CSV table of N, CA, C and O in Angstrom, one decimal:
chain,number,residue,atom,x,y,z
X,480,UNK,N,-6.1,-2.3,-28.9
X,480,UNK,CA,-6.0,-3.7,-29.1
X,480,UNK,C,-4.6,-4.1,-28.5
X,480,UNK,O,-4.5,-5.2,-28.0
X,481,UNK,N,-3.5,-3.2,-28.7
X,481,UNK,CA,-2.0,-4.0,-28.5
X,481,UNK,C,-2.2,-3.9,-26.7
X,481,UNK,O,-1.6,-4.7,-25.9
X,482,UNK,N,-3.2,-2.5,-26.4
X,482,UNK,CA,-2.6,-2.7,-24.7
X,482,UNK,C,-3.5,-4.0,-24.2
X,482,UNK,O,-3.0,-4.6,-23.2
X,483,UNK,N,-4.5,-4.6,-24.5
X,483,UNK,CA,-5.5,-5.8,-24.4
X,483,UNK,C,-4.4,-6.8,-24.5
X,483,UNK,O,-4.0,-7.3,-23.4
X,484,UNK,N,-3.7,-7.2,-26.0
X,484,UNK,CA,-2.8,-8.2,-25.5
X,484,UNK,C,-1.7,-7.9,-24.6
X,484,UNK,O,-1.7,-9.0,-23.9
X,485,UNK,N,-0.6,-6.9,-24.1
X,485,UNK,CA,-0.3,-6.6,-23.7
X,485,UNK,C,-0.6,-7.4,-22.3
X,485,UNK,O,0.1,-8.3,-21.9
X,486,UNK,N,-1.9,-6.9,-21.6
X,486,UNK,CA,-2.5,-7.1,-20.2
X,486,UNK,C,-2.6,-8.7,-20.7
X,486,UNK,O,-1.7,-9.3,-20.1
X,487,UNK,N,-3.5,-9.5,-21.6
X,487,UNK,CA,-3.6,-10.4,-20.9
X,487,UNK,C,-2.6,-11.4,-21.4
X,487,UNK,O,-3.0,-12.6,-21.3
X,488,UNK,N,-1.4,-11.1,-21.9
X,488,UNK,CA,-0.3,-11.9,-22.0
X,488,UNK,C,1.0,-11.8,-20.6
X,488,UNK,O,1.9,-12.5,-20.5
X,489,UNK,N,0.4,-10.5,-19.5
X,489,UNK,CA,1.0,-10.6,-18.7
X,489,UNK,C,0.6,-11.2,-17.9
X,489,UNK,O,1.4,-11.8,-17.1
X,490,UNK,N,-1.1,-11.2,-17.7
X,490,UNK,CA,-1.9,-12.2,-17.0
X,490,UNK,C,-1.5,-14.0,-16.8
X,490,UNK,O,-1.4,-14.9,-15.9
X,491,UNK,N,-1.3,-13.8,-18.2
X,491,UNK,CA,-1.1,-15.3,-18.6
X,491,UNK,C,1.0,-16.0,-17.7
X,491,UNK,O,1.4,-17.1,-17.4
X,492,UNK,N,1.6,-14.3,-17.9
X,492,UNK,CA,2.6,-15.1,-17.6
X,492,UNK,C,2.7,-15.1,-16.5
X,492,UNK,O,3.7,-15.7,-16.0
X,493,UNK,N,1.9,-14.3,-15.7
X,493,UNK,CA,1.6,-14.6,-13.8
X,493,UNK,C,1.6,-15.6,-13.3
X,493,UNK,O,2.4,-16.1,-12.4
X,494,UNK,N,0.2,-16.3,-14.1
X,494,UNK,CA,-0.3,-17.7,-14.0
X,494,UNK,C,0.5,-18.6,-13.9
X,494,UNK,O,0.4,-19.5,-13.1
X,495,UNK,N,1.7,-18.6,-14.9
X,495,UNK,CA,2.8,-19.6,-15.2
X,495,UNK,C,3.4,-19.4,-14.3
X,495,UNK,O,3.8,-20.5,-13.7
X,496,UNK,N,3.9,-18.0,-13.6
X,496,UNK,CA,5.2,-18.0,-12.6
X,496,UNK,C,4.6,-18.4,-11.2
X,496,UNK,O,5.2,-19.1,-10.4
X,497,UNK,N,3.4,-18.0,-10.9
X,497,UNK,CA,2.9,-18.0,-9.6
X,497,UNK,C,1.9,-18.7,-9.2
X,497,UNK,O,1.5,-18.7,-8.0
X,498,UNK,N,1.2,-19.7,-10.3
X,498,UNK,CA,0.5,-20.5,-10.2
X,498,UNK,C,0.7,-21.8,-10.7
X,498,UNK,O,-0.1,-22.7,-10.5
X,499,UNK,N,1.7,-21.8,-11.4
X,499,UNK,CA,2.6,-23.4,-12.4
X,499,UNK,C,1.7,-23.7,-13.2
X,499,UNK,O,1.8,-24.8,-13.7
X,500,UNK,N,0.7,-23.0,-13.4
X,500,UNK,CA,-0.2,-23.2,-14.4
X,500,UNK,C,0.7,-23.5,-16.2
X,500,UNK,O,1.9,-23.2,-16.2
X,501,UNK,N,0.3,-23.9,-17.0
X,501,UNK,CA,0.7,-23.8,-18.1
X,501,UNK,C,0.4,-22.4,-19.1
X,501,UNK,O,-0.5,-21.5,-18.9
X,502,UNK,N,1.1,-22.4,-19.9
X,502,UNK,CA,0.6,-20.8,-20.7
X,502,UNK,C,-0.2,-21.2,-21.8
X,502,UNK,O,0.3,-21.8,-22.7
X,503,UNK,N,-1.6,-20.8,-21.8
X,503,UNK,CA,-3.0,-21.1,-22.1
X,503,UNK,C,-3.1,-19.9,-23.4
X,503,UNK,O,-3.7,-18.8,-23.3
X,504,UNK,N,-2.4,-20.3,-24.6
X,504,UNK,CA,-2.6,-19.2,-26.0
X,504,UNK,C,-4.1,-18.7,-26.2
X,504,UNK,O,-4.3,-17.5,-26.3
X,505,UNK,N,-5.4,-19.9,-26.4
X,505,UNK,CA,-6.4,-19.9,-26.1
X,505,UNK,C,-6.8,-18.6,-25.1
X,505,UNK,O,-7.2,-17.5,-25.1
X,506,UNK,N,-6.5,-19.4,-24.3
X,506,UNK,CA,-7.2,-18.1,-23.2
X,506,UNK,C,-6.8,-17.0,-23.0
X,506,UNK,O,-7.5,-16.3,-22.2
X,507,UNK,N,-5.8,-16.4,-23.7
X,507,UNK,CA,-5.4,-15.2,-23.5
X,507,UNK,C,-6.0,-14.4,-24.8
X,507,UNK,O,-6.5,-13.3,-24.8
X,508,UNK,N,-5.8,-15.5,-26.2
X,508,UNK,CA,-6.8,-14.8,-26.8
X,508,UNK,C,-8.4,-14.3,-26.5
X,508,UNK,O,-9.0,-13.2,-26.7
X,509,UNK,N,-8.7,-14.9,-26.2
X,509,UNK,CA,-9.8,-15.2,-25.6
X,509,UNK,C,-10.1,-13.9,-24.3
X,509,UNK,O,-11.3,-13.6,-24.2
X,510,UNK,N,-9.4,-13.3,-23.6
X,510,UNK,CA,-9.4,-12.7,-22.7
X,510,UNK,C,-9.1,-11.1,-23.5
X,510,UNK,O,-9.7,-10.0,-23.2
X,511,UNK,N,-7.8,-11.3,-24.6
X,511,UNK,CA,-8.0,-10.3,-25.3
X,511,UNK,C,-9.1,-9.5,-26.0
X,511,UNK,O,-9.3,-8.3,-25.8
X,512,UNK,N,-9.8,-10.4,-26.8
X,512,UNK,CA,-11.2,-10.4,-27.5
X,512,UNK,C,-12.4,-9.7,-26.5
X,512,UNK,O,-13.3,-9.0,-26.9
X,513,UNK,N,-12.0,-10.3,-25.1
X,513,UNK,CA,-13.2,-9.9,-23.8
X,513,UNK,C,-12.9,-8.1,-23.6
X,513,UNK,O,-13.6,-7.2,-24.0
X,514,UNK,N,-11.7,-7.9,-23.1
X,514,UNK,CA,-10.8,-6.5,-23.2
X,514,UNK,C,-11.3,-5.6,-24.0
X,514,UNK,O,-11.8,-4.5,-23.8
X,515,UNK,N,-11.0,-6.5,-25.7
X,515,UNK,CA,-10.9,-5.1,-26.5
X,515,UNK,C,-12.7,-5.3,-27.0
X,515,UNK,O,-13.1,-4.3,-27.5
X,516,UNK,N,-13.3,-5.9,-26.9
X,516,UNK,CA,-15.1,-6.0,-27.2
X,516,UNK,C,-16.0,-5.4,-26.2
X,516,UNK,O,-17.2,-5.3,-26.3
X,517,UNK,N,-15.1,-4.9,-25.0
X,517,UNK,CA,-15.9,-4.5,-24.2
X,517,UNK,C,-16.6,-3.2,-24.2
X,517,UNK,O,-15.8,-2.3,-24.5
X,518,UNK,N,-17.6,-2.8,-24.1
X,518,UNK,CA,-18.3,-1.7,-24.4
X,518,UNK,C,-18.2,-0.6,-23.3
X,518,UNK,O,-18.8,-0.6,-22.2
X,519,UNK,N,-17.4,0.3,-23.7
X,519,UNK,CA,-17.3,1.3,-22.7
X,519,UNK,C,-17.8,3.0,-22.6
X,519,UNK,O,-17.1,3.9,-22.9
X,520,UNK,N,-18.8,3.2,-22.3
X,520,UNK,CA,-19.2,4.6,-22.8
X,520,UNK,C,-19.2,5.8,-21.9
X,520,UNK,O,-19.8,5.5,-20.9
X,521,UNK,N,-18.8,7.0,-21.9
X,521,UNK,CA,-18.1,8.2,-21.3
X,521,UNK,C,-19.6,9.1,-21.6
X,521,UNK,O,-20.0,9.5,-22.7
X,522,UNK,N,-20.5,9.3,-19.8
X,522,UNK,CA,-20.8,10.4,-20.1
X,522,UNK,C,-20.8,11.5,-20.0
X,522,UNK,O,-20.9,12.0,-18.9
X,523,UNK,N,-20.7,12.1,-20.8
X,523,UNK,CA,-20.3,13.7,-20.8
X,523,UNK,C,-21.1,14.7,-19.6
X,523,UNK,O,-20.5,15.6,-19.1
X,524,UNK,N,-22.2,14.3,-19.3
X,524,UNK,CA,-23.0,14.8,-18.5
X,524,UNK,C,-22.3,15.5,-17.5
X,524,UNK,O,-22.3,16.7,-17.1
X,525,UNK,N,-21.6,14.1,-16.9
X,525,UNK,CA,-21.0,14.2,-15.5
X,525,UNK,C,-20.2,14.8,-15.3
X,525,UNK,O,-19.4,15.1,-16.1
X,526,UNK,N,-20.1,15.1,-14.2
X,526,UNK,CA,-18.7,16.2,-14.0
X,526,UNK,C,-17.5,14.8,-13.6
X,526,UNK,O,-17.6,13.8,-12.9
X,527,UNK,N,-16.4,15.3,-14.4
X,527,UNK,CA,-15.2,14.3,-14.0
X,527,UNK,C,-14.2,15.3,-12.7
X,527,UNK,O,-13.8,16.4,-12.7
X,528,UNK,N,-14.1,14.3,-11.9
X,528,UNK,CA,-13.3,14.7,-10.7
X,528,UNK,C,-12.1,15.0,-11.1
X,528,UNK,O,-11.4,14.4,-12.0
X,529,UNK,N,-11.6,16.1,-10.2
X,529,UNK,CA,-9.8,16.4,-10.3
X,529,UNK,C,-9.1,15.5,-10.0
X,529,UNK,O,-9.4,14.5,-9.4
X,530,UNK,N,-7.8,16.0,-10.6
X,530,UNK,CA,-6.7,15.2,-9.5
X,530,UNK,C,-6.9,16.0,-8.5
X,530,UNK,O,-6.9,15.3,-7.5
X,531,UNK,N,-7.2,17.3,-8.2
X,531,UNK,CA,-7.3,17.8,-6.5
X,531,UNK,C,-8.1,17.2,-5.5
X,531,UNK,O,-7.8,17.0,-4.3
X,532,UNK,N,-10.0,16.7,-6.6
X,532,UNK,CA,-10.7,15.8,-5.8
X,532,UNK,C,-9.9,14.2,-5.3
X,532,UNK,O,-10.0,13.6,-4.2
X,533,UNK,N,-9.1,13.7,-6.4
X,533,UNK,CA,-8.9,12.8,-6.3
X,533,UNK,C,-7.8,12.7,-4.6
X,533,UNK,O,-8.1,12.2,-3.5
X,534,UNK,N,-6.9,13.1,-5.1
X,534,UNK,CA,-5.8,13.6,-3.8
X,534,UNK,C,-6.5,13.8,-2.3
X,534,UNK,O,-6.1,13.4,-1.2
X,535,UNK,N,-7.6,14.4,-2.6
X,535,UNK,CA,-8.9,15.1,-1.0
X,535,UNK,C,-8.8,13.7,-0.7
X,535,UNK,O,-8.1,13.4,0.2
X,536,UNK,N,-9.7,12.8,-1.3
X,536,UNK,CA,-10.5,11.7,-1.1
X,536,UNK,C,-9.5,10.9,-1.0
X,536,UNK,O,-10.0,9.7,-1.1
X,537,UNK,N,-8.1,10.7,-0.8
X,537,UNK,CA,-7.3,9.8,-0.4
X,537,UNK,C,-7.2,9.5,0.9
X,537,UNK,O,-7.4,10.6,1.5
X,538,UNK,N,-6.9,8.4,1.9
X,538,UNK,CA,-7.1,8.3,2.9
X,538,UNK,C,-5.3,8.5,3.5
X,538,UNK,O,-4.3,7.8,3.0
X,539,UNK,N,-5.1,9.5,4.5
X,539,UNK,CA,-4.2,10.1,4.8
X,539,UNK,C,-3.6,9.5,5.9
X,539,UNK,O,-2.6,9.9,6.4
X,540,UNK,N,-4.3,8.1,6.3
X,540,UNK,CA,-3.6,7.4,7.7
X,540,UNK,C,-3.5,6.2,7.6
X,540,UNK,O,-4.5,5.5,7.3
X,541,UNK,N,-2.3,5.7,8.0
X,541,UNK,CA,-2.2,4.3,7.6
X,541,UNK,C,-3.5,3.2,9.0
X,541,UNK,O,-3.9,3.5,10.1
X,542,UNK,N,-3.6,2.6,8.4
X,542,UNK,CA,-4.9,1.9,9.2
X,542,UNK,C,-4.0,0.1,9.4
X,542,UNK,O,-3.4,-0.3,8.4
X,543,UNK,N,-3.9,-0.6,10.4
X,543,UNK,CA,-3.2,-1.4,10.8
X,543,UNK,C,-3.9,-3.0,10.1
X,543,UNK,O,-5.1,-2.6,10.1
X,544,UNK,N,-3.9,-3.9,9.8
X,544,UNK,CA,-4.7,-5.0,9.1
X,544,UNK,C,-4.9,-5.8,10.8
X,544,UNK,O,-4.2,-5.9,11.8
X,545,UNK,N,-6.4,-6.5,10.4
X,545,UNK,CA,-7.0,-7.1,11.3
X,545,UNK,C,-6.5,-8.0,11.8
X,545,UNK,O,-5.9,-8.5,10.8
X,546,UNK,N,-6.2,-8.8,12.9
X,546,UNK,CA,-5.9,-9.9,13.5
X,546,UNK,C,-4.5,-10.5,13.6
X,546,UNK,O,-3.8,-9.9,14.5
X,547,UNK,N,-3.9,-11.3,13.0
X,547,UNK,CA,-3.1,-11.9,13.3
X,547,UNK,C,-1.9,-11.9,12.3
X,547,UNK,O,-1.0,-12.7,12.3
X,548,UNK,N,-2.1,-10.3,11.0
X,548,UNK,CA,-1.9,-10.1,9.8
X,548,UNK,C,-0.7,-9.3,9.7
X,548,UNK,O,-0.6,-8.3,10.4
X,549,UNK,N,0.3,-9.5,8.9
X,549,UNK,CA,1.2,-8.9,8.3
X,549,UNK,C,0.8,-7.2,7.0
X,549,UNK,O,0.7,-7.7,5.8
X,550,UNK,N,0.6,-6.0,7.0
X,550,UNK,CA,0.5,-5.4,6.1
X,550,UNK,C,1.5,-4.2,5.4
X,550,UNK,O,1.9,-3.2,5.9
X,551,UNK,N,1.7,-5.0,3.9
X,551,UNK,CA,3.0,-4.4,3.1
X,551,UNK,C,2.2,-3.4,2.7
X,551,UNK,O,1.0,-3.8,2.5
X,552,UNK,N,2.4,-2.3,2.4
X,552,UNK,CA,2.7,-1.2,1.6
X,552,UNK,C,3.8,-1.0,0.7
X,552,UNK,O,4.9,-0.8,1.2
X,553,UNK,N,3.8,-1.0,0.0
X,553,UNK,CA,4.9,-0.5,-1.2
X,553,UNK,C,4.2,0.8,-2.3
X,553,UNK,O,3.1,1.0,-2.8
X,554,UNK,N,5.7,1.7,-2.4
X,554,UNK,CA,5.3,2.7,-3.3
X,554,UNK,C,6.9,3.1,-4.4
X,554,UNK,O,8.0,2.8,-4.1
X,555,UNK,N,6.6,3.6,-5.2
X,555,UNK,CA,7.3,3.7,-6.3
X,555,UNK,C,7.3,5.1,-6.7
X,555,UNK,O,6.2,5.7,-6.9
X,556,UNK,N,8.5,5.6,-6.7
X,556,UNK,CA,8.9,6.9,-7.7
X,556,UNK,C,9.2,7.0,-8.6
X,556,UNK,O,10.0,6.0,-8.7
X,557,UNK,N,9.2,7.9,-10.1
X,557,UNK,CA,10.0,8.0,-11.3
X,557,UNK,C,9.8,9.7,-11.2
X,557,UNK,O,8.9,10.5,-10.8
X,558,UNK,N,11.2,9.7,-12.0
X,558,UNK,CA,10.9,11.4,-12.1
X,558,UNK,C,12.3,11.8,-12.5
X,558,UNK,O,13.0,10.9,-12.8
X,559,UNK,N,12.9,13.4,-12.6
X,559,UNK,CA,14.2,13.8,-13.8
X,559,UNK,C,15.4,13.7,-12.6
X,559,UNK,O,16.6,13.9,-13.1
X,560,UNK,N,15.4,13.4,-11.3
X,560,UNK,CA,15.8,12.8,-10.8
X,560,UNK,C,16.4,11.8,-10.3
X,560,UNK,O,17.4,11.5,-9.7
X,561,UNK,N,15.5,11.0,-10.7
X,561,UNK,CA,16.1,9.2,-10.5
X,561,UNK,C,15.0,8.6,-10.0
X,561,UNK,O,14.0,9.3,-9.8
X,562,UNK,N,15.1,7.3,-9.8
X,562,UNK,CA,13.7,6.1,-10.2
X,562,UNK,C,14.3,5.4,-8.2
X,562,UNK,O,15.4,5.2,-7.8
X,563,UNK,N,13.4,5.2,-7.6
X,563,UNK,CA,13.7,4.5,-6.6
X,563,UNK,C,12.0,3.9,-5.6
X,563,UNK,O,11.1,4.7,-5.3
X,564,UNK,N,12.0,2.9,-5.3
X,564,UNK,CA,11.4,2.2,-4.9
X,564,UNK,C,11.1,1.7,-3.6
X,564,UNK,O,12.2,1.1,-3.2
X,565,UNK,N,10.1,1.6,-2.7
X,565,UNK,CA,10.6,1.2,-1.2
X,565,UNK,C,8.9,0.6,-0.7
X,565,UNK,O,7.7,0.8,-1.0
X,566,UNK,N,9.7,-0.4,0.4
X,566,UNK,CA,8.5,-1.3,1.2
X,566,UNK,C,8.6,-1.4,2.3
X,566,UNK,O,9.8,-1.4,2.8
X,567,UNK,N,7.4,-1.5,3.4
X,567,UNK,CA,7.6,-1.7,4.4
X,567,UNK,C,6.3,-2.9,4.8
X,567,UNK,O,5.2,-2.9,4.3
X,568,UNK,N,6.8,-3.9,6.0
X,568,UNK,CA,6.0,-4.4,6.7
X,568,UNK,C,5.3,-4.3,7.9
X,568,UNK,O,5.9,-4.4,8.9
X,569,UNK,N,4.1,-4.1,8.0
X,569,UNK,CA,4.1,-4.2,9.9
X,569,UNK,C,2.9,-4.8,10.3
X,569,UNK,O,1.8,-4.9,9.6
X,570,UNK,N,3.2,-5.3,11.6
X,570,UNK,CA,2.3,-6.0,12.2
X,570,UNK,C,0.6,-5.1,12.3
X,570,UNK,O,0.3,-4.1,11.7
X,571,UNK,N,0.0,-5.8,13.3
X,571,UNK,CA,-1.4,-5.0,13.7
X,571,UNK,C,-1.6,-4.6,14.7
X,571,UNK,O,-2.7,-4.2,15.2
X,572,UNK,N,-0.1,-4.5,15.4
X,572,UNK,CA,0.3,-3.3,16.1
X,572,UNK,C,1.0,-1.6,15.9
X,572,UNK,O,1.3,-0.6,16.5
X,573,UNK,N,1.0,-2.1,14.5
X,573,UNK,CA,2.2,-1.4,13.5
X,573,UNK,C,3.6,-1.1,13.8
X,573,UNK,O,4.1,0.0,13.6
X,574,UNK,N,4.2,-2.2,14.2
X,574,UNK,CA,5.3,-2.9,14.5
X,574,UNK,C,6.1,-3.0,13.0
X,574,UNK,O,5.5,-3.8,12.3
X,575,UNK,N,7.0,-2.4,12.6
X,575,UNK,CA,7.5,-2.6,11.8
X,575,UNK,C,8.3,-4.3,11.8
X,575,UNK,O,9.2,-4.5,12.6
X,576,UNK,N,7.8,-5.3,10.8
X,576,UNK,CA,9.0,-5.9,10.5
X,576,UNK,C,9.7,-6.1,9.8
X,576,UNK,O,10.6,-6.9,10.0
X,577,UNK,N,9.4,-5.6,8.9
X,577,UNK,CA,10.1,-5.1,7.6
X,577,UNK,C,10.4,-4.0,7.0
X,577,UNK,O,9.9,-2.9,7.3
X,578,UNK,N,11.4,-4.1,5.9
X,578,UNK,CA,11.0,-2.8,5.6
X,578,UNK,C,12.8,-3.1,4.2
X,578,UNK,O,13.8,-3.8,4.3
X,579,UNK,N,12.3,-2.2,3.3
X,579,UNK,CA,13.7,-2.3,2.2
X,579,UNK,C,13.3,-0.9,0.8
X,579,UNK,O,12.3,-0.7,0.2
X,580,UNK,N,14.1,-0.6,0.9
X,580,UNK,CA,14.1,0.9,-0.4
X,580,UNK,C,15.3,0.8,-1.4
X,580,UNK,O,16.4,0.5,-1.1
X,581,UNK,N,14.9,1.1,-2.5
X,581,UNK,CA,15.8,0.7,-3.2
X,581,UNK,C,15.9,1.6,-4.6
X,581,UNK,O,14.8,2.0,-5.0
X,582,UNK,N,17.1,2.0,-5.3
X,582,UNK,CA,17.3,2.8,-6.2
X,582,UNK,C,17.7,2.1,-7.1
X,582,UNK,O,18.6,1.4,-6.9
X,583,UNK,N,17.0,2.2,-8.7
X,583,UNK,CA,16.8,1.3,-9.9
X,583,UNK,C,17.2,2.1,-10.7
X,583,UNK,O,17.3,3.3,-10.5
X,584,UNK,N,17.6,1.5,-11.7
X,584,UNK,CA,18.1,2.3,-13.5
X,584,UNK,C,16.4,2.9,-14.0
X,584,UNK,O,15.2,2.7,-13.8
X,585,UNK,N,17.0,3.6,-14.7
X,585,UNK,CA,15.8,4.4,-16.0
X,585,UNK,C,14.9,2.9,-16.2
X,585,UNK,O,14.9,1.7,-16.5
X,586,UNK,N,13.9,4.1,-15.7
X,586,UNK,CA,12.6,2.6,-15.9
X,586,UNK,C,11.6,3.3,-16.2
X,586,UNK,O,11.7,4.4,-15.8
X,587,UNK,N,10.3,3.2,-16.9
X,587,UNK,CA,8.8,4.3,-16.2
X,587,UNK,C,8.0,4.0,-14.7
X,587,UNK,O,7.9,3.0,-14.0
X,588,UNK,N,7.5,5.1,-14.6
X,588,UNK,CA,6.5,4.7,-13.3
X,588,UNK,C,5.9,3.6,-13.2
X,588,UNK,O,5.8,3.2,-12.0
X,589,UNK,N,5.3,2.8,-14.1
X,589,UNK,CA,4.9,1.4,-14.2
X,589,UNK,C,5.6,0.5,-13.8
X,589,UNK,O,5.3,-0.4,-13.0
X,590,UNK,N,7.1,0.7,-14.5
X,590,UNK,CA,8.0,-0.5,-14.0
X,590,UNK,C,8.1,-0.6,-12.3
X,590,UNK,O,7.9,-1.6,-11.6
X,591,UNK,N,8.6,1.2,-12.0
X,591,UNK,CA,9.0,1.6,-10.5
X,591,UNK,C,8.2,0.7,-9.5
X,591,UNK,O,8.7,0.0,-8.6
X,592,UNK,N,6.9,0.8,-10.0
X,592,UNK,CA,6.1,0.6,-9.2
X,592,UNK,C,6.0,-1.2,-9.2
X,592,UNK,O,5.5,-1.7,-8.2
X,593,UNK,N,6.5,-2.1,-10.3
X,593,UNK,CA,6.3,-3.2,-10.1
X,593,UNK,C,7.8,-3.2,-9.2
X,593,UNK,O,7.9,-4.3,-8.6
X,594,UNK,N,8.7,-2.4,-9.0
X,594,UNK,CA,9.7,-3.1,-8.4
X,594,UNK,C,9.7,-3.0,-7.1
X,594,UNK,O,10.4,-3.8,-6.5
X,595,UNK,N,8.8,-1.6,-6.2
X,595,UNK,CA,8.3,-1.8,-5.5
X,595,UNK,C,7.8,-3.1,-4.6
X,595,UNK,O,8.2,-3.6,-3.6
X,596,UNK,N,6.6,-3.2,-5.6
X,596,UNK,CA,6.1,-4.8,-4.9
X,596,UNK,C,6.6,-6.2,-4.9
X,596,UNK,O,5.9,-7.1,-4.3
């Protein structure tokens, strides 16, 4: 239940920052209740994939965005080394025109990764 409010109290503060929406108490309850009622069932039958399947089945080449498009990638590190973060832009030539990396304080991988983007 706490990670339900959690999610849609951040949903809600998205809305506010990036959409000037108002912050909707209602609706986040409301979206909580959807989260935590949701019926979710695990069958054992199946075989669950590795992380090795998972890793295989990743796509190993960056692919250029269609037409007339800008595409960011960003990725995030944490680890007993130190936390650092980096982005790049490029055209659909894959022209870099952007691009920035950056080393952050003690954070988790969750954060890393929001500072990334």
């Amino acid at each position: 239940m706490g990670l339900c409010v959690f999610w849609a109290i951040w949903k809600g503060r998205n809305d506010v920052v990036f959409n000037r929406d108002k912050f909707n108490v209602s609706g986040v309850i409301q979206e909580v209740m959807h989260w935590y009622n949701m019926k979710m069932e695990v069958d054992i039958d199946v075989e669950q994939p590795t992380e090795n399947d998972v890793l295989e089945a990743q796509q190993e080449q960056w692919e250029p965005p269609n037409g007339e498009k800008i595409k960011i990638n960003f990725d995030g590190a944490a680890g007993k080394k130190g936390f650092a973060c980096g982005a790049i832009a490029r055209d659909s030539t894959g022209k870099v025109q952007c691009c920035q990396n950056r080393i952050v304080e003690y954070c988790t991988p969750v954060e890393v990764e929001a500072y990334s983007a």
